[in-house]
CSV table of C-alpha atoms in Angstrom, one decimal:
chain,number,residue,atom,x,y,z
A,1,MET,CA,-7.3,-11.9,15.2
A,2,ASN,CA,-9.8,-9.5,14.8
A,3,THR,CA,-13.6,-10.5,14.2
A,4,GLN,CA,-14.6,-6.9,12.7
A,5,THR,CA,-11.9,-6.7,10.1
A,6,LYS,CA,-12.9,-7.3,7.0
A,7,ILE,CA,-10.8,-8.5,3.7
A,8,LEU,CA,-12.0,-8.5,0.2
A,9,VAL,CA,-10.3,-11.2,-1.9
A,10,VAL,CA,-10.0,-10.5,-5.8
A,11,ASP,CA,-8.9,-13.6,-8.2
A,12,ASP,CA,-10.5,-14.9,-11.3
A,13,ASP,CA,-9.6,-18.4,-10.1
A,14,PRO,CA,-12.4,-20.0,-8.2
A,15,ASP,CA,-10.3,-22.3,-6.8
A,16,ILE,CA,-7.9,-19.7,-5.0
A,17,LEU,CA,-10.8,-17.7,-4.2
A,18,GLU,CA,-12.5,-20.5,-2.3
A,19,PHE,CA,-9.1,-21.6,-0.8
A,20,LEU,CA,-8.2,-18.0,0.5
A,21,THR,CA,-11.5,-17.5,1.8
A,22,TYR,CA,-11.8,-20.7,3.6
A,23,ASN,CA,-8.5,-19.9,5.8
A,24,LEU,CA,-9.6,-16.4,6.3
A,25,LYS,CA,-12.7,-17.0,8.0
A,26,LYS,CA,-11.4,-19.9,9.9
A,27,GLU,CA,-9.0,-16.9,11.3
A,28,GLY,CA,-12.1,-15.0,12.1
A,29,TYR,CA,-12.1,-12.4,9.4
A,30,GLU,CA,-15.1,-11.5,7.6
A,31,VAL,CA,-14.7,-11.7,3.7
A,32,ALA,CA,-16.0,-10.6,0.5
A,33,GLU,CA,-15.3,-11.9,-2.7
A,34,ALA,CA,-15.0,-10.8,-6.2
A,35,LEU,CA,-13.8,-12.8,-9.6
A,36,ASN,CA,-12.4,-9.4,-11.5
A,37,GLY,CA,-11.3,-6.0,-10.7
A,38,ARG,CA,-14.4,-4.5,-12.1
A,39,VAL,CA,-16.8,-6.3,-10.0
A,40,ALA,CA,-14.1,-5.6,-6.7
A,41,LEU,CA,-14.5,-2.0,-7.3
A,42,GLN,CA,-18.5,-2.5,-6.9
A,43,VAL,CA,-18.0,-4.9,-4.1
A,44,ALA,CA,-15.4,-2.5,-2.3
A,45,GLU,CA,-18.1,0.3,-2.2
A,46,LYS,CA,-20.6,-1.6,-0.4
A,47,PHE,CA,-18.2,-4.0,1.9
A,48,LYS,CA,-16.0,-1.3,3.0
A,49,PRO,CA,-12.9,-3.6,3.5
A,50,ASP,CA,-9.9,-2.9,5.8
A,51,LEU,CA,-7.5,-4.9,3.6
A,52,ILE,CA,-7.9,-6.1,0.1
A,53,LEU,CA,-6.0,-9.1,-1.7
A,54,LEU,CA,-5.6,-8.3,-5.3
A,55,ASP,CA,-4.5,-10.7,-7.9
A,56,VAL,CA,-2.8,-8.9,-10.9
A,57,MET,CA,-3.6,-10.7,-14.1
A,58,MET,CA,-7.6,-10.7,-14.2
A,59,PRO,CA,-10.2,-9.9,-17.2
A,60,GLU,CA,-12.3,-7.1,-17.5
A,61,LEU,CA,-9.7,-4.9,-15.3
A,62,ASP,CA,-6.5,-6.4,-14.1
A,63,GLY,CA,-5.2,-6.0,-10.7
A,64,ILE,CA,-2.9,-2.7,-11.3
A,65,GLN,CA,-5.8,-0.8,-12.8
A,66,THR,CA,-7.7,-1.8,-10.1
A,67,CYS,CA,-5.6,-0.5,-7.5
A,68,GLN,CA,-5.0,2.5,-9.1
A,69,GLU,CA,-9.1,3.0,-9.3
A,70,LEU,CA,-9.0,2.5,-5.6
A,71,ARG,CA,-6.4,4.9,-4.8
A,72,LYS,CA,-8.1,7.6,-6.8
A,73,ASN,CA,-11.1,7.4,-4.3
A,74,SER,CA,-10.7,8.9,-1.0
A,75,GLN,CA,-12.6,6.5,0.9
A,76,PHE,CA,-10.1,4.0,0.3
A,77,LYS,CA,-6.8,5.9,0.8
A,78,ASP,CA,-6.4,4.0,4.5
A,79,VAL,CA,-7.3,0.5,3.2
A,80,PHE,CA,-4.2,-1.6,2.8
A,81,ILE,CA,-4.1,-3.3,-0.6
A,82,VAL,CA,-2.0,-6.4,-1.0
A,83,PHE,CA,-1.2,-7.9,-4.3
A,84,LEU,CA,-1.2,-11.8,-4.3
A,85,THR,CA,0.3,-13.3,-7.6
A,86,ALA,CA,2.4,-15.4,-9.5
A,87,ARG,CA,4.0,-12.7,-11.5
A,88,ILE,CA,7.6,-12.7,-10.1
A,89,GLU,CA,9.3,-10.3,-12.2
A,90,GLU,CA,10.9,-7.2,-10.8
A,91,TYR,CA,8.9,-4.7,-13.3
A,92,SER,CA,5.5,-6.3,-12.2
A,93,GLU,CA,6.2,-5.7,-8.5
A,94,ILE,CA,7.4,-2.2,-9.2
A,95,ALA,CA,4.3,-1.2,-11.3
A,96,GLY,CA,2.3,-2.9,-8.1
A,97,PHE,CA,3.8,-0.4,-5.9
A,98,SER,CA,4.0,2.6,-7.9
A,99,ALA,CA,0.1,2.0,-8.3
A,100,GLY,CA,-0.4,2.3,-4.4
A,101,ALA,CA,0.1,-1.2,-3.0
A,102,ASP,CA,1.1,-1.7,0.4
A,103,ASP,CA,2.8,-4.8,-0.1
A,104,TYR,CA,3.1,-7.8,-2.8
A,105,ILE,CA,3.3,-11.5,-1.9
A,106,THR,CA,4.1,-14.0,-4.8
A,107,LYS,CA,2.0,-17.2,-5.1
A,108,PRO,CA,2.2,-20.0,-3.9
A,109,ILE,CA,2.3,-19.2,-0.5
A,110,LYS,CA,1.5,-21.3,2.6
A,111,PRO,CA,-1.8,-20.5,4.6
A,112,GLY,CA,0.2,-19.9,7.9
A,113,ALA,CA,2.7,-17.7,6.1
A,114,LEU,CA,0.1,-15.6,4.1
A,115,LEU,CA,-1.8,-14.9,7.3
A,116,SER,CA,1.3,-14.2,9.2
A,117,ARG,CA,1.8,-11.3,6.5
A,118,ILE,CA,-1.8,-10.0,6.9
A,119,THR,CA,-1.5,-9.7,10.5
A,120,ALA,CA,1.2,-7.8,10.0
A,121,ILE,CA,0.1,-5.4,7.6
A,122,LEU,CA,-2.9,-4.7,9.9
A,123,LYS,CA,-0.7,-4.1,12.7
A,124,ARG,CA,0.2,-1.1,11.2
A,125,LYS,CA,-1.6,1.9,12.5
A,126,HIS,CA,-1.1,5.3,12.6
A,127,THR,CA,-0.3,7.3,15.7
A,128,SER,CA,-1.1,10.8,16.9
A,129,THR,CA,1.6,11.6,18.7
A,130,ASP,CA,3.6,13.0,15.9
A,131,GLN,CA,3.1,16.8,14.8
A,132,ALA,CA,-0.2,16.9,12.9
A,133,ILE,CA,1.1,19.2,10.3
A,134,LEU,CA,4.3,20.0,8.6
A,135,LYS,CA,5.0,23.2,6.3
A,136,MET,CA,8.2,23.5,4.3
A,137,LYS,CA,8.2,26.5,1.9
A,138,ASP,CA,5.6,25.7,-0.7
A,139,LEU,CA,4.9,22.0,0.8
A,140,VAL,CA,2.1,21.3,3.3
A,141,ILE,CA,1.7,17.8,4.7
A,142,ASP,CA,-1.5,17.1,7.0
A,143,LYS,CA,-1.2,13.8,8.6
A,144,ASN,CA,-4.7,14.0,10.2
A,145,SER,CA,-6.2,14.3,7.1
A,146,TYR,CA,-3.8,12.7,4.9
A,147,ASP,CA,-3.9,15.6,2.4
A,148,VAL,CA,-0.6,17.2,0.5
A,149,SER,CA,-0.6,20.6,-0.9
A,150,TYR,CA,2.1,22.1,-2.9
A,151,LYS,CA,2.2,25.5,-4.1
A,152,GLY,CA,-1.7,25.9,-3.1
A,153,GLU,CA,-2.7,22.8,-4.9
A,154,LYS,CA,-3.7,19.4,-3.5
A,155,ILE,CA,-1.7,16.4,-4.7
A,156,HIS,CA,-2.6,12.9,-4.4
A,157,PHE,CA,-0.3,10.5,-2.7
A,158,ALA,CA,-0.9,6.9,-2.3
A,159,ARG,CA,-0.4,5.7,1.8
A,160,LYS,CA,3.3,4.6,1.3
A,161,GLU,CA,4.1,7.4,-0.5
A,162,PHE,CA,2.6,9.9,2.0
A,163,GLU,CA,4.3,8.1,5.0
A,164,LEU,CA,7.4,8.3,3.4
A,165,LEU,CA,6.9,11.7,2.8
A,166,TYR,CA,6.2,12.7,6.2
A,167,MET,CA,8.8,10.7,8.0
A,168,LEU,CA,11.5,12.6,5.6
A,169,ALA,CA,9.8,16.0,6.2
A,170,SER,CA,9.3,15.2,9.9
A,171,GLN,CA,13.0,15.4,10.3
A,172,PRO,CA,14.7,17.6,7.6
A,173,GLY,CA,18.5,17.5,7.4
A,174,LYS,CA,18.7,13.8,8.8
A,175,VAL,CA,20.0,11.2,6.5
A,176,PHE,CA,17.8,7.7,6.5
A,177,SER,CA,19.4,4.4,5.1
A,178,ARG,CA,17.1,2.3,3.0
A,179,GLU,CA,17.1,-0.1,5.9
A,180,LYS,CA,15.9,2.2,8.1
A,181,ILE,CA,13.0,3.5,5.8
A,182,LEU,CA,12.1,0.0,5.4
A,183,GLU,CA,12.0,-0.8,8.9
A,184,GLN,CA,9.6,2.3,9.8
A,185,ILE,CA,7.3,2.7,6.7
A,186,TRP,CA,7.2,-1.3,5.9
A,187,GLY,CA,7.9,-2.9,9.2
A,188,ASN,CA,10.3,-5.9,9.7
A,189,ASP,CA,7.5,-8.3,9.1
A,190,VAL,CA,7.2,-7.6,5.5
A,191,TYR,CA,9.3,-8.8,2.6
A,192,VAL,CA,10.1,-6.0,0.3
A,193,GLY,CA,13.5,-5.1,-1.1
A,194,ASP,CA,15.3,-1.6,-1.5
A,195,ARG,CA,14.0,-1.4,-4.9
A,196,THR,CA,10.5,-0.5,-3.3
A,197,VAL,CA,12.1,2.7,-1.5
A,198,ASP,CA,13.4,3.8,-4.9
A,199,VAL,CA,10.5,3.7,-6.7
A,200,HIS,CA,8.4,5.3,-3.9
A,201,ILE,CA,11.1,8.1,-3.8
A,202,ARG,CA,10.6,8.7,-7.3
A,203,LYS,CA,7.2,8.7,-7.3
A,204,ILE,CA,7.2,11.6,-4.4
A,205,ARG,CA,10.0,13.6,-6.5
A,206,GLU,CA,7.4,13.5,-9.4
A,207,LYS,CA,4.8,15.1,-7.6
A,208,VAL,CA,6.9,17.7,-5.8
A,209,ASP,CA,10.0,19.6,-6.2
A,210,PRO,CA,12.9,16.7,-6.6
A,211,GLU,CA,15.2,18.8,-4.9
A,212,PHE,CA,13.1,18.3,-1.4
A,213,ILE,CA,14.6,15.1,-1.2
A,214,LYS,CA,18.2,14.4,-1.9
A,215,THR,CA,20.3,11.3,-2.0
A,216,ILE,CA,23.3,10.9,0.0
A,217,LYS,CA,25.4,8.2,-2.2
A,218,GLY,CA,26.6,5.2,-0.4
A,219,ILE,CA,24.3,5.9,2.5
């Protein structure tokens, strides 16, 4: 538990909002609330959360759109965004990760399990032991500033996209299994599937030369 950790909870159901806020505050987190995505953007500006729990289906601005807007703002590039939703379709999960989410949790979930997931997510800290700047042809990756430039132009990458790109670029020529990627980028305590890796690889390839990342069939 960290009493300084701030969590913004966004859900259009007042009962769920109250339930989540109660359990988070009981663990010592500082909590702010928002009933829809548009209000969430305003609250986030003032509250400066470390983590955002975000419902998908909301009025005014849905969770996917809200996540996209947050990721466009540089001050939220290091904020953990977690979807907490009753939507269980694969395409909904894929859309969430494509928008820049760090995790996707389906309702209903027991308070203890949710708090464990949040603790695991918040443990992901960036270390400074890696090489700060990587250069490959026209691609420059700066881990200090989380900036990526390709052919002289800066390109926006969501947090997990950046971490995955950096991991692959830091060891060129090495083959990483999906299991290894999930372990290093998402951690053992976070439950995401192989499809998550595929989505993030596809998004990276759309932003830089696709030939930078090669798929080895069967591995």
